[in-house]
Structure formats: structure tokens, C-alpha cells
Short mmCIF file of C-alpha atoms and ligand atoms in Angstrom, two decimals:
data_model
loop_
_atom_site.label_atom_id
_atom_site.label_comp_id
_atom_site.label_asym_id
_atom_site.label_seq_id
_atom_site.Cartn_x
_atom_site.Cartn_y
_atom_site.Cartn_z
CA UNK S 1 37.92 7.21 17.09
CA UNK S 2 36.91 8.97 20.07
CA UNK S 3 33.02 8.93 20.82
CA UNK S 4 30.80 11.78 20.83
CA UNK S 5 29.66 10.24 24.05
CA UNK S 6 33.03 9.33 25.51
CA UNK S 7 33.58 11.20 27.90
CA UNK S 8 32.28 8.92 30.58
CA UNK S 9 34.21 5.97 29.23
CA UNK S 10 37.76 4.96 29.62
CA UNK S 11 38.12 2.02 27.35
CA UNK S 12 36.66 1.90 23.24
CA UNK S 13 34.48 -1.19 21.92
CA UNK S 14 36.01 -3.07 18.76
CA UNK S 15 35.11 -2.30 15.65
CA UNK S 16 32.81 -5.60 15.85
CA UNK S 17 31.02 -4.96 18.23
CA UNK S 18 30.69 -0.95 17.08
CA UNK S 19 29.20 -2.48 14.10
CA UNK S 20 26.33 -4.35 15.43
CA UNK S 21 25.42 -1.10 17.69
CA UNK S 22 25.66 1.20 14.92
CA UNK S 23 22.30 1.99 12.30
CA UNK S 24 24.89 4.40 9.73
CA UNK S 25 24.27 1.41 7.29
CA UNK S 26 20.35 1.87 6.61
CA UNK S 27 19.69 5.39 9.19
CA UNK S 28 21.57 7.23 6.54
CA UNK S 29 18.42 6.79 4.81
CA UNK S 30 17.44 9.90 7.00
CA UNK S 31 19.80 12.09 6.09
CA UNK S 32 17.75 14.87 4.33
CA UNK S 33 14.83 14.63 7.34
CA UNK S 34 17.91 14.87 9.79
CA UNK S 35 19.59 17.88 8.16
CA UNK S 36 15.80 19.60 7.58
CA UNK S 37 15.16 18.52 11.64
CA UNK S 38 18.46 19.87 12.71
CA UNK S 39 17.53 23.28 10.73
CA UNK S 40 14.49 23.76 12.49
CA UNK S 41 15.69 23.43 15.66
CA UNK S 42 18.55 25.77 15.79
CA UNK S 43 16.38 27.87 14.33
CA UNK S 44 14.40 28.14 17.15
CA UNK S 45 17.19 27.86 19.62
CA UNK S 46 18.71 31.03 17.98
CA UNK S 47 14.69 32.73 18.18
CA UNK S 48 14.48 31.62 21.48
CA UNK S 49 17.82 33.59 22.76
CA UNK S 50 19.62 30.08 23.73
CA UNK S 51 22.23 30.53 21.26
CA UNK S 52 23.11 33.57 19.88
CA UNK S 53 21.48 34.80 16.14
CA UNK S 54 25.08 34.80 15.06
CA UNK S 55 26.01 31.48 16.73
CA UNK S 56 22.44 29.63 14.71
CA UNK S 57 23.42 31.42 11.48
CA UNK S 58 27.03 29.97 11.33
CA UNK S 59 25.39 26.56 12.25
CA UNK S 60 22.37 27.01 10.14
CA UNK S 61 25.02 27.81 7.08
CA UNK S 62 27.16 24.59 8.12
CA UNK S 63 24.13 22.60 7.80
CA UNK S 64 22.78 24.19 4.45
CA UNK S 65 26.67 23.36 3.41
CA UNK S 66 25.69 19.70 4.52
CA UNK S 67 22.43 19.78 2.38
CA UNK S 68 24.15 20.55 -0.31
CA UNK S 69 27.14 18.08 -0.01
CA UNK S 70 24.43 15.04 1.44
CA UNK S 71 22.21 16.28 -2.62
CA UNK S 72 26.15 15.30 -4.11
CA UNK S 73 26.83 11.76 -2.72
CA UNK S 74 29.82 13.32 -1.27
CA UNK S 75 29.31 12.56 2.98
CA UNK S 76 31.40 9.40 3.28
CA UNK S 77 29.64 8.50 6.71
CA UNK S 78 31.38 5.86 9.26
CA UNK S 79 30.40 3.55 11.58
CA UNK S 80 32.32 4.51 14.32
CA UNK S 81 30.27 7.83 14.70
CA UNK S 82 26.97 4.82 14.69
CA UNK S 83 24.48 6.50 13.37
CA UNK S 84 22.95 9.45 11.19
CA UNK S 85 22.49 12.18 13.28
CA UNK S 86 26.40 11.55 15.49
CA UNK S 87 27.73 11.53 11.78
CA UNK S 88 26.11 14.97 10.73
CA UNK S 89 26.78 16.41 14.13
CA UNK S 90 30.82 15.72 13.14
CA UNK S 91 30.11 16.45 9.70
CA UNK S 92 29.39 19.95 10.74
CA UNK S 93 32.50 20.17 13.66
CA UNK S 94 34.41 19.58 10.93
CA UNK S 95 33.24 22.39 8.91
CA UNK S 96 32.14 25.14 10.88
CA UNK S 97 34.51 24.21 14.50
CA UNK S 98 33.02 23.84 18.08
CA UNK S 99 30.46 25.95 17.77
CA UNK S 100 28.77 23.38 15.80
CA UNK S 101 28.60 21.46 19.36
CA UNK S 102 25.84 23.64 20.62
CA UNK S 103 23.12 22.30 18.33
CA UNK S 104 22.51 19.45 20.38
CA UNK S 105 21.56 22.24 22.98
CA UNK S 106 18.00 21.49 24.56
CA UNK S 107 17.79 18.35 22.30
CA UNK S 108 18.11 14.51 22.42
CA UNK S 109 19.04 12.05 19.61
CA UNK S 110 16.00 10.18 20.87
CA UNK S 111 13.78 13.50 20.21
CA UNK S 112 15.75 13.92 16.82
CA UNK S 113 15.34 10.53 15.57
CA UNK S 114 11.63 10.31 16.13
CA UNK S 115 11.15 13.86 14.42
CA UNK S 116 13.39 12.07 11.66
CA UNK S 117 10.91 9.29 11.29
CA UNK S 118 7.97 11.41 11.36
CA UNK S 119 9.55 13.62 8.31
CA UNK S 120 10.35 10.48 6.65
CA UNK S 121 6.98 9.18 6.68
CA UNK S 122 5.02 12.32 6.14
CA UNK S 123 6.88 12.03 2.80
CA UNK S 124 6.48 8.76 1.56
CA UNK S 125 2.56 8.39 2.69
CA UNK S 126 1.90 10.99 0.74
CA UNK S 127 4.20 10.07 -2.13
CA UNK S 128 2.05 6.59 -1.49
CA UNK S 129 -1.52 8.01 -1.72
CA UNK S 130 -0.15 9.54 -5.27
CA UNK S 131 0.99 6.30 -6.59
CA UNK S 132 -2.61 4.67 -5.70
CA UNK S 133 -4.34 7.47 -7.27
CA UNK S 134 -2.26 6.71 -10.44
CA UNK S 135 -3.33 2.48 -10.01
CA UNK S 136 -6.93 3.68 -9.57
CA UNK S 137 -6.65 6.15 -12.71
CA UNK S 138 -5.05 2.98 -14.26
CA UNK S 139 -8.03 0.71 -13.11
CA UNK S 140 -10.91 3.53 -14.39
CA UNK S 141 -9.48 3.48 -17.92
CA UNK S 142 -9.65 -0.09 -18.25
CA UNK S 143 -12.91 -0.55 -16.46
CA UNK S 144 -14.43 1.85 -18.75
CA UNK S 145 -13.27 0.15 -22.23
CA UNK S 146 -14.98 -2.88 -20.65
CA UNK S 147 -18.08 -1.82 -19.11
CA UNK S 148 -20.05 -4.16 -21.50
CA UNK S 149 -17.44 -7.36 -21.57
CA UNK S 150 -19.19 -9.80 -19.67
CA UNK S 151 -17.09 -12.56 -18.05
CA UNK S 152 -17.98 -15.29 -15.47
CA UNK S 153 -18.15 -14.05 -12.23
CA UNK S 154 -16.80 -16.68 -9.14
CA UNK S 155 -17.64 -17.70 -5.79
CA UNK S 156 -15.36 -20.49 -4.23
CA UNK S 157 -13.83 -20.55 -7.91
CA UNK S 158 -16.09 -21.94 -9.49
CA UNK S 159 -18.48 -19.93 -11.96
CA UNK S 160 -21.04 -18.45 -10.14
CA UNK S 161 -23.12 -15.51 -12.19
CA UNK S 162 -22.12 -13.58 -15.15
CA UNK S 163 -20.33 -10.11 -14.18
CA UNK S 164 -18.87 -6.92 -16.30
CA UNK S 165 -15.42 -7.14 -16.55
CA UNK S 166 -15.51 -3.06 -15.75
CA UNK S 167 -17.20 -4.17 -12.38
CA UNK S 168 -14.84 -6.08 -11.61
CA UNK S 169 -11.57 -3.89 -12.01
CA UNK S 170 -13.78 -1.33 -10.19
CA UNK S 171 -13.96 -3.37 -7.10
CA UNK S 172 -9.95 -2.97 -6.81
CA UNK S 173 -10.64 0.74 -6.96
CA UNK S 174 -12.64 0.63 -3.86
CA UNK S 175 -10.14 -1.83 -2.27
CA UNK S 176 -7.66 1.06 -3.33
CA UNK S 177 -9.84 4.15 -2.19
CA UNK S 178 -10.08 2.24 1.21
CA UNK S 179 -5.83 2.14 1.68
CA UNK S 180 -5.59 6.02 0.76
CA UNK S 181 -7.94 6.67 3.19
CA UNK S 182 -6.40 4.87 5.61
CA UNK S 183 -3.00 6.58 4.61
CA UNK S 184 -4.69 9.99 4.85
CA UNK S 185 -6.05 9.51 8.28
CA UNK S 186 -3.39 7.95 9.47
CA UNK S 187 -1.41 11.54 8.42
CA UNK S 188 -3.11 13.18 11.45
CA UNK S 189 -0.77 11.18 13.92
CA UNK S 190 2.36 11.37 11.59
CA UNK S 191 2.28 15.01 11.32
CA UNK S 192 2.96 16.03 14.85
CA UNK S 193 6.43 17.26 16.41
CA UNK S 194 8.68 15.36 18.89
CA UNK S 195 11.40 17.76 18.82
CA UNK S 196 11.93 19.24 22.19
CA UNK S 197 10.46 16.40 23.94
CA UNK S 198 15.05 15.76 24.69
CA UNK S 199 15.97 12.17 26.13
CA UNK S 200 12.83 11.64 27.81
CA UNK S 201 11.89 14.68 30.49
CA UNK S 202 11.91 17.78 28.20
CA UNK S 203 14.22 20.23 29.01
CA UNK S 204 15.43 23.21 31.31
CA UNK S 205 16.27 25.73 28.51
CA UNK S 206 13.31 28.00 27.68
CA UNK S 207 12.64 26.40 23.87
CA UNK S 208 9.72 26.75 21.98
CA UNK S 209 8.30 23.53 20.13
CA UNK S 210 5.83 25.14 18.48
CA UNK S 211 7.50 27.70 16.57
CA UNK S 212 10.45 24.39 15.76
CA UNK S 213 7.02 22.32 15.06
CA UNK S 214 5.50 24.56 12.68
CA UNK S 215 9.11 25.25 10.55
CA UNK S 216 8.96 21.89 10.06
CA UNK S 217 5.27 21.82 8.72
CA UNK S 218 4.30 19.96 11.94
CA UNK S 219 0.42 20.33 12.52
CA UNK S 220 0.90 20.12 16.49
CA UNK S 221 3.50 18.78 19.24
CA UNK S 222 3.35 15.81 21.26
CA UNK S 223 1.63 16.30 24.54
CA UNK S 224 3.87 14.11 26.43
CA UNK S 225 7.62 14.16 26.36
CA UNK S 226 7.70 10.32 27.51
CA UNK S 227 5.26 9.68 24.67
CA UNK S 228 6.96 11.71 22.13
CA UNK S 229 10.48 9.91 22.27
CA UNK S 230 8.71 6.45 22.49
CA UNK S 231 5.36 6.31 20.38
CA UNK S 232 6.45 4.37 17.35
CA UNK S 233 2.24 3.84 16.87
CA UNK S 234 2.40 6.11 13.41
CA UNK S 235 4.87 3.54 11.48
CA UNK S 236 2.98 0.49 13.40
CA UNK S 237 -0.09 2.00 11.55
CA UNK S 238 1.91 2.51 8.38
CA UNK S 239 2.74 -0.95 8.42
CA UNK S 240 -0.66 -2.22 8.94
CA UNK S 241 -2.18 0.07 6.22
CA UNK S 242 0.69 -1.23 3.99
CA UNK S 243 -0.21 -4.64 4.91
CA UNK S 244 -3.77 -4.60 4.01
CA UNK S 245 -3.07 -2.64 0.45
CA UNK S 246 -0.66 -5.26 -0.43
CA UNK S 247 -3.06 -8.07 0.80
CA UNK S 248 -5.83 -6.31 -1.86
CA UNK S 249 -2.63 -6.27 -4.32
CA UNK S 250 -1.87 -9.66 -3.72
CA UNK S 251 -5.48 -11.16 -5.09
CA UNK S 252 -5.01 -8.93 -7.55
CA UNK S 253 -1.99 -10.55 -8.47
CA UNK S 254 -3.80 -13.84 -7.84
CA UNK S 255 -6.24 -12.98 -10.42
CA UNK S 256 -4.18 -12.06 -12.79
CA UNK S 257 -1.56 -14.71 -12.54
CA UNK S 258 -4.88 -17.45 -12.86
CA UNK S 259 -6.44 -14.72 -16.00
CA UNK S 260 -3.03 -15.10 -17.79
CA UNK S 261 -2.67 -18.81 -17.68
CA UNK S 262 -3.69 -21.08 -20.73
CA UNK S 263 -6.82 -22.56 -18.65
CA UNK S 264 -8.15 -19.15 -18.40
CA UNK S 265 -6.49 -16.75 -21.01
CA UNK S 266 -8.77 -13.99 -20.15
CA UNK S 267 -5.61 -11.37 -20.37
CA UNK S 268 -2.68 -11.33 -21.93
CA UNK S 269 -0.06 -9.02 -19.65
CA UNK S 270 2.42 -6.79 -22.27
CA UNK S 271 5.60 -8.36 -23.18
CA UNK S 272 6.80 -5.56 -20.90
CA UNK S 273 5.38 -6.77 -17.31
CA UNK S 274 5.87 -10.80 -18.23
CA UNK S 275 9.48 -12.71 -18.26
CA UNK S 276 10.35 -15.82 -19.86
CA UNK S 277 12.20 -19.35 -18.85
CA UNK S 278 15.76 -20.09 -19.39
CA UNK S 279 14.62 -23.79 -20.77
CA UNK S 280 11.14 -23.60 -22.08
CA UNK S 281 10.77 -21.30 -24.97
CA UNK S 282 7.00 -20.86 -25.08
CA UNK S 283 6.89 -19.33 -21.43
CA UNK S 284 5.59 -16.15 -20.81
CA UNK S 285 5.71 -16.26 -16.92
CA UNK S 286 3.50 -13.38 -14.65
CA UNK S 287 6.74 -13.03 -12.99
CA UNK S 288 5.50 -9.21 -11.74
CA UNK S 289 2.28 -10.13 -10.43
CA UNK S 290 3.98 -13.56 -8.62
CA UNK S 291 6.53 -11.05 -6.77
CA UNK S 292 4.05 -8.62 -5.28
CA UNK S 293 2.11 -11.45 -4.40
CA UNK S 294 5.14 -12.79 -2.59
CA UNK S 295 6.46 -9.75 -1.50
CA UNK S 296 2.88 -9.00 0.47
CA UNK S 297 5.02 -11.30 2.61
CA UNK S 298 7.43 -9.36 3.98
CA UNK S 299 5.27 -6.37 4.64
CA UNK S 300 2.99 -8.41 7.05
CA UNK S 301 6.75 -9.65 8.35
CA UNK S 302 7.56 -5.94 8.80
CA UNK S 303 4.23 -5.24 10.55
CA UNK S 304 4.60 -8.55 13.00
CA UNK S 305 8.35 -7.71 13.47
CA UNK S 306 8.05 -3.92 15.12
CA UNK S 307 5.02 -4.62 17.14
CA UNK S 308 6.76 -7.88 18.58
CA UNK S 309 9.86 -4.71 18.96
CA UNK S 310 7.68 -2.88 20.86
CA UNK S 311 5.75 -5.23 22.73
CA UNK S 312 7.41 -5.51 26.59
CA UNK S 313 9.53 -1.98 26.14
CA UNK S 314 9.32 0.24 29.32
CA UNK S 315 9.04 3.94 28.71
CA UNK S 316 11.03 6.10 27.07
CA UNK S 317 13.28 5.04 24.73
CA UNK S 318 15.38 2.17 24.43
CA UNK S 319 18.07 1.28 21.69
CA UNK S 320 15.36 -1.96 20.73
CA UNK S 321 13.91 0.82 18.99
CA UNK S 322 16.53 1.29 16.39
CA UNK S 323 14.76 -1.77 14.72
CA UNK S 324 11.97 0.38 13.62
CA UNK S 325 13.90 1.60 10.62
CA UNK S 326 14.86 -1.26 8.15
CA UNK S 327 11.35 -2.73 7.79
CA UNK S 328 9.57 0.95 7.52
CA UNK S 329 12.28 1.72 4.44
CA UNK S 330 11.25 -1.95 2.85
CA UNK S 331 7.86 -1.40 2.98
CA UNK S 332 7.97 1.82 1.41
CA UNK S 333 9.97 0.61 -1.44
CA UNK S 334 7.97 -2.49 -1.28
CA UNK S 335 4.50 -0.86 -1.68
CA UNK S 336 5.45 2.06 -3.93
CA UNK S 337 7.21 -0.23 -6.36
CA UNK S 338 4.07 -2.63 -6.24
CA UNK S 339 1.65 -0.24 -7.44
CA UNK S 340 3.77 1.47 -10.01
CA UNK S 341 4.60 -2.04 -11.54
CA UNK S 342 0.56 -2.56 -11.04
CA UNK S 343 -0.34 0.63 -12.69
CA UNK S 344 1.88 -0.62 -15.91
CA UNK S 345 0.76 -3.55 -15.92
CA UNK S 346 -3.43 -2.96 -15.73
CA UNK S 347 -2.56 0.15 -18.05
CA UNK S 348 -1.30 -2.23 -20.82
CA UNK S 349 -2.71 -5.64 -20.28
CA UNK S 350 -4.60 -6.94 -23.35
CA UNK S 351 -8.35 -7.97 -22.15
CA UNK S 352 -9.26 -11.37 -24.41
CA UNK S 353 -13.09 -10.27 -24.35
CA UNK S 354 -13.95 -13.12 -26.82
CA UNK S 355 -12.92 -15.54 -24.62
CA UNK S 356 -14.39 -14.40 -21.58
CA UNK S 357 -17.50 -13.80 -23.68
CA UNK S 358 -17.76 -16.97 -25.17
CA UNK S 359 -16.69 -18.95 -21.83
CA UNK S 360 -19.75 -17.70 -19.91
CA UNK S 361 -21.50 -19.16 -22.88
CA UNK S 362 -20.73 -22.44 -22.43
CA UNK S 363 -21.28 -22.22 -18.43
CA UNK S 364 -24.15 -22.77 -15.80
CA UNK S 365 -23.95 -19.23 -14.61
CA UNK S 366 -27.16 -18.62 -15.97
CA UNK S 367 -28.96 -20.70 -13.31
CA UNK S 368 -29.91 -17.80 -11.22
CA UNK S 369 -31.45 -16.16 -13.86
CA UNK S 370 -33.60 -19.10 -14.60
CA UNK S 371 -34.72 -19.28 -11.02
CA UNK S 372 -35.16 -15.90 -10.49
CA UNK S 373 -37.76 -15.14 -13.54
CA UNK S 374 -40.05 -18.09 -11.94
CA UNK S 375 -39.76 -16.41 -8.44
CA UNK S 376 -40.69 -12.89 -10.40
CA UNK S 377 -43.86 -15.33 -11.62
CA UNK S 378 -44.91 -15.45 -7.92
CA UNK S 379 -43.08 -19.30 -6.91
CA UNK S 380 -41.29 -19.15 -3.75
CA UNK S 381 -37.59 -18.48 -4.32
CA UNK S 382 -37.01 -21.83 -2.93
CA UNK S 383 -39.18 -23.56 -5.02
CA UNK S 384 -37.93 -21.90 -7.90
CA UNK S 385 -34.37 -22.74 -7.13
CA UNK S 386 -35.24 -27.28 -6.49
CA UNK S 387 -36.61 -26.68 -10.02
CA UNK S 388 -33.54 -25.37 -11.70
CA UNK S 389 -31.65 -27.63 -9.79
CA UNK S 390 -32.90 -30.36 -11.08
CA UNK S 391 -32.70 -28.95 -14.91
CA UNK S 392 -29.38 -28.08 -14.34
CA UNK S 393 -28.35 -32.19 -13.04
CA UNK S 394 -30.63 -32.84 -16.28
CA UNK S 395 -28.51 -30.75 -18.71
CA UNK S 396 -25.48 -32.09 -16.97
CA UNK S 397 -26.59 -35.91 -17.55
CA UNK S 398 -27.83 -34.88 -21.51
CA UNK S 399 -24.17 -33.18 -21.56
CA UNK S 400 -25.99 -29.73 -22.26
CA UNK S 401 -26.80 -26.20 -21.18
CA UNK S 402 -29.66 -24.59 -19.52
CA UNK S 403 -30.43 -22.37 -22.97
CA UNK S 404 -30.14 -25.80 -24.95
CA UNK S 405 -33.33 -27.11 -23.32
CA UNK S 406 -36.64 -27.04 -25.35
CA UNK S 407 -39.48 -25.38 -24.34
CA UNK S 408 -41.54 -27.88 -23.84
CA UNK S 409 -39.17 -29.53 -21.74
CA UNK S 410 -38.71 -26.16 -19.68
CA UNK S 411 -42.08 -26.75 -19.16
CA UNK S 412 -42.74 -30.18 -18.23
CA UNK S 413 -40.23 -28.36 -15.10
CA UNK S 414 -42.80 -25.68 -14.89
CA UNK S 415 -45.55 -24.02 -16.79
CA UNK S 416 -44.18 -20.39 -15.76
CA UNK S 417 -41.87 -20.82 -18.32
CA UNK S 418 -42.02 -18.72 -21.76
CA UNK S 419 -40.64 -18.30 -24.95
CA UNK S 420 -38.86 -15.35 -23.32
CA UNK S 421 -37.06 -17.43 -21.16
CA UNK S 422 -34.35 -17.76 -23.69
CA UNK S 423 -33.61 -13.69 -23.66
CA UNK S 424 -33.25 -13.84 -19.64
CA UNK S 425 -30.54 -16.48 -20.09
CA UNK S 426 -28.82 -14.69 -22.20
CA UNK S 427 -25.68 -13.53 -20.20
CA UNK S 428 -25.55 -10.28 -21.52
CA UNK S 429 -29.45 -10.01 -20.32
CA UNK S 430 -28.53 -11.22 -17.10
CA UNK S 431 -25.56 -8.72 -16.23
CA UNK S 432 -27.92 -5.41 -17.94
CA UNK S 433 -30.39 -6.37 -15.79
CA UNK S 434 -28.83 -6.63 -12.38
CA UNK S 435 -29.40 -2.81 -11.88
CA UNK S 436 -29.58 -2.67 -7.88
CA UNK S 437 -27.03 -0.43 -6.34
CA UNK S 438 -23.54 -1.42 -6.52
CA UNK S 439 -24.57 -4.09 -8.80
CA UNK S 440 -22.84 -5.32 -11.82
CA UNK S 441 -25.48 -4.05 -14.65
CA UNK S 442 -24.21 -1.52 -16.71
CA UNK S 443 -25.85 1.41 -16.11
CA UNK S 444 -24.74 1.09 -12.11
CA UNK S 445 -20.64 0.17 -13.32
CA UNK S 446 -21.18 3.46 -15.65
CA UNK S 447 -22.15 5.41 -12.50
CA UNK S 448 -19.46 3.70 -10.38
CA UNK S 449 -17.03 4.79 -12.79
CA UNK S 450 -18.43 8.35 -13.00
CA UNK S 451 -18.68 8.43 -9.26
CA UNK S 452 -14.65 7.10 -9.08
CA UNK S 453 -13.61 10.12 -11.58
CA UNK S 454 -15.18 12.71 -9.32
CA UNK S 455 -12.97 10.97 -5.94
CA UNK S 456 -9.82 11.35 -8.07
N1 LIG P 501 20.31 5.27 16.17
C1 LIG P 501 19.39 5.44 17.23
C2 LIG P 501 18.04 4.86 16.83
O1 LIG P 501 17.79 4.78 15.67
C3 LIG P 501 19.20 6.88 17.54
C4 LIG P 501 18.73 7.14 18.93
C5 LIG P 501 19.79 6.77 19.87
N2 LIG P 501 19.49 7.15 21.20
C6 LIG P 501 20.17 6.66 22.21
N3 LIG P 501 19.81 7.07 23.39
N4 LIG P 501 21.11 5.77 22.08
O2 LIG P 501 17.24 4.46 17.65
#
């Protein structure tokens, strides 16, 4: 098949090596961004007097046609013509004759396939900040039911103070309001135009790429025609924001994975979101939470992959690029599939609140409190805290808790202690009462949660 670019050549490539140039198999991806680029631009050329208004309606039409026929599966694409936008270009030969040839007028693929990319993400980063909305939604309605469950609370893994389950959920929501964030800013360097920036240099025909910027929704144009064909920064930031969100995901999964096993059995995930084993009947495997977890994996591989790309590439472009694609469409089906499997799985996970309740009974992650009501008495933290120590290697050698001591024996520890000693041990006590800011007491998680419904 005779090249697009051929003309310069006098001898064809075999197929072979045609196939490892050409992207058709995963830029075809692009097709809709491609058409909708294309649009725009012979728009303009036809506004700008470089083709004729008859000339950009015929091609304009030929490229609706292509919409249309791209919307039915029915663009058989090959990889002769290599990639997306030399496929459409033939597509539309094909149906509307030569004339179709002058929409690469005033334009490079290397100007087209950035615009491409720049459509492409626009759309998914904002289909992505939806998605974590609905996971945060997800997160507030289960934080709320358990605003009062009290569960142990870890440092290192091992139990460290007594926490609301509702706090804790609602620390993934800031984790979560952090990535959209980082999505939204990030939006500001997506949503500018390429197009017209040509192979590298711009271009001699009098085009406008403001008016082609704005018909695409574009909030500006690249300053820099050099920069516009080779900044590949917005899906290196993509990347990295994906990469952090599915790091936050991937404790998540962590935690869940450790909550659902028989040690813990803090949650129980819906019959929905777990699998089973081909050989052991009783298995009801986190199989959901293990893949994101593991999946996390080839996002940061995605990330580390382009900017290695990118790393020694002289200006402009330079076919290295063509790289950028397959790990930017991965992550996006990576990350939106992880938080809608999340959101189904928080939504409908069964929260065992006896048994978190009743395991921080039977726990030393009371020993702050204990310390802390003799430092309220006036003793030096520190003091306070050798003290409790030392009950707490007593209880441990008696094979006891701290609420299973006497009074008197409290006592012989230090003579601050009081018959309401027992109430500030009390778990429940001891998460109510730890009312500073962004603390887990209840009356803060309620206003956390409030504040949360107001973001959404
Ligand atoms: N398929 C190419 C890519 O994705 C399109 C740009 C090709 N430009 C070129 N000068 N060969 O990078």
C-alpha cells in the first residue's frame, strides 16, 4: 500500500517491520478526539480563507460521516496507514475524493496528536474526579453509620489508642479530596491547544489557533510551537497524580484485605466484591482489594516508563514519543476501574462493630488515657507515662488489663488515682473525649463529616 508519505521513497518496508512502527493497534483509542480535532481545524482553515467555505463544508461533512461510522464499529483501520490520524485522513479520501487532502493544510500529525492527547485526557480527568467523588460519597455514608464504633487504632501495627471507625474511613476521604485536587489543577495545563503549533516551527498560512483552540473548548494555546508538539508534562502529571491515588488505594486495600481476615474480622466484604478457591471450600478471598493493591504497580510502572521516554529527547518531536499512549490508556482504565470496584465494595461491606468493640476491650490501648489523667493532676507527662509503664509490665506479668487493677493497687502506683479512673479507661470515654481538632472524638468526626458533605 502506497504511503501517505511516499512520495520521497522508492522502496516499501515489510509488513514486519510496518508493524512495529505503526500505533493503529492502541492510537485508535483516539479516534473520537482525532475526528473532534480534525473538525476544529478545518473549521478554522475554512474561517480563515485557506480553504474555501465550500471546500471545509464537504470535508467537515466527510468527517461528521466518519463520526458517525467510528459511533458504529464500522472503520476497519490497517496498519499499513500506521496510525490514527493517516487512517482517518484515507478514511475520508475515500469518501469525499482529493479534496479531503487539504485538511492536513497548515497542520502536522505531531500538532494533531498532541491536541489528541490533550482531548483525551481532558475527558477522562474529569470522568476521574467524578468517580472519586462517588468513593468519597461511598466513604461519608459509611463513616456516618459508624461515628460511635470504636475500634483499635494502630501505629507500627500494633494497637496503639482507641479510634472511631467513622474517623477512620474519613481519613481516606481526605487522601481522596487531595487526588481530585490534584486532578483539577492539573486541568489548567491539559486544557490548552497545540493545534497550529505544525511539525515543529508553526506555519506560513495565516491560521488562527485561537478561534481552532476555543472550538475545541481549549482555555488558551501553547506559547511555543517547539513546546507545544513536545510537552508531554500534562500526562507525566496524570501519571503521577494517578500514582499517588492508587498508592492511598492500595493501603486501603491493605486494610481491608488484613480487616477481612479471620485474625481480624473487623469487615466482612459482600459476597459480591470477594471470590472463592478452586480447592478450599471455606475461602472467601479479598481478591478485589489484592488486585488494586497490585495493580498500584503498574501505574507507578507507567509513571517511571514515560519520564525514562522522555528523559534525553531533543526538541521537538520524535517518534520515542509514540510510547506515551499505552500506559496513559492503562492507567485510566486502571484508576477508574479501582475506585468504582472501591466505591462497591466500602458501599456494601458489613462493619463487625462487636468485634472491633469488644477487641479494644481486651487491649492496652487504654494506656494513654491512664497517663494522661495523672499529667491533667499536675505530674510531668513523663513521669506519668514510667508509672503506667510499669502497671502495664505488671498487668502483663498478672496476665491482666489496666481496668482489671484494684484501686488500691492503682494507688500504691500513685495517689492521683480515683475511683473515676475506671470511666477514663473506658474506650468509649477515651475516643468522646479526644475533642481537639481533627481528632477522633465524636463530636469533631460529626463535623468532619458535615464539613466533607459541603466539599461534595
Ligand atoms: N503515531 C505518532 C505518535 O503517536 C503520531 C505522530 C507521528 N509524527 C511523526 N512525525 N512521525 O507519536
Amino acid at each position: 500500500m502506497k504511503k501517505l508519505w511516499g512520495g520521497r521513497f522508492t522502496k516499501t518496508a515489510e509488513q514486519w517491520v510496518d508493524e512495529f512502527g505503526a500505533s493503529i493497534s492502541f492510537d485508535k483509542e483516539l479516534v473520537m478526539e482525532d475526528l473532534e480535532g480534525s473538525i476544529a481545524h478545518v473549521t478554522m482553515l475554512a474561517k480563515c480563507g485557506i480553504i474555501t467555505a465550500e471546500e471545509g463544508n464537504t470535508i467537515k461533512n466527510g468527517l461528521l460521516s466518519l463520526k458517525e461510522r467510528a459511533k458504529k464499529n464500522e472503520l476497519s483501520f490497517s496498519v499499513q496507514l500506521e496510525d490514527i490520524h493517516l487512517n482517518l485522513e484515507s478514511f475520508l479520501t475515500e469518501e469525499i475524493g482529493h479534496v479531503g487532502g487539504k485538511l492536513h493544510t497548515a497542520r502536522s500529525r505531531n500538532d494533531q496528536v498532541a491536541t489528541d492527547m490533550h482531548l483525551y485526557l481532558r475527558k477522562h480527568v474529569n470522568e476521574m474526579i467524578q468517580f472519586i467523588t462517588e468513593m468519597q460519597s461511598a466513604l461519608i455514608e459509611q463513616a456516618e453509620k459508624h461515628v460511635e464504633t470504636i475500634l483499635p487504632g494502630y501505629t507500627h501495627l500494633q494497637r496503639a489508642q482507641p479510634i472511631s471507625f467513622g474517623h477512620h474511613l474519613m481519613a481516606y476521604f481526605w487522601m481522596l479530596e487531595r487526588d481530585k485536587e490534584r486532578y483539577k489543577e492539573s486541568l489548567k495545563r491539559i486544557n490548552i491547544s497545540p493545534l497550529g503549533a505544525g511539525a515543529l516551527a508553526g506555519t506560513t498560512f495565516p491560521i488562527d489557533r485561537e478561534y481552532s483552540g476555543k472550538l475545541l473548548g481549549f482555555e488558551g494555546i501553547y506559547e511555543n510551537s517547539l513546546d507545544a508538539v513536545s510537552d508531554r508534562d500534562f500526562i507525566i502529571e496524570f501519571l503521577s497524580t494517578s500514582s499517588i491515588l492508587m498508592m492511598h488505594l492500595s493501603r486501603f486495600s491493605e486494610e481491608i484485605i488484613l480487616w477481612s481476615s479471620q485474625e481480624f474480622n473487623f469487615v466482612e466484604l459482600d459476597d459480591t466484591f470477594a471470590t472463592g478457591s478452586s480447592i478450599m471450600p471455606q475461602k472467601k478471598n479479598p481478591d478485589m482489594a489484592e488486585l488494586i493493591r497490585g495493580k498500584t504497580g503498574r501505574v507507578y510502572g507507567n509513571l517511571v516508563g514515560l519520564l525514562t521516554v522522555l528523559k534525553g529527547l531533543p526538541l521537538a518531536y520524535n517518534k520515542d514519543m509514540q510510547e506515551d499512549k499505552e500506559g496513559m490508556f492503562d492507567t485510566v482504565k486502571t484508576v477508574t476501574g479501582s475506585l468504582k470496584i472501591f466505591t462497591g465494595m466500602i458501599a456494601t461491606m458489613k462493619v463487625n462493630q462487636n468485634i472491633m468493640e469488644s477487641s479494644v476491650k481486651k487491649d492496652f490501648s487504654n494506656a494513654t488515657e491512664l497517663a494522661d489523667y495523672l499529667a491533667a493532676k499536675g505530674l510531668p507527662f513523663r513521669e506519668a507515662h514510667e508509672i503506667v509503664g510499669k502497671l502495664v509490665l505488671k498487668c502483663v506479668n498478672k496476665g491482666c488489663y489496666l481496668s482489671d487493677l484494684p484501686l488500691n493497687e492503682l494507688r500504691e502506683a500513685s495517689t492521683l488515682f480515683e475511683d473515676d479512673i475506671y470511666e477514663a479507661l473506658d474506650p468509649y470515654t477515651a475516643v468522646k473525649r479526644r475533642n481537639s481538632a481533627g481528632g477522633t472524638g465524636f463530636d469533631q468526626v460529626l463535623a468532619a463529616i458535615e464539613k466533607a458533605k459541603k466539599l461534595l
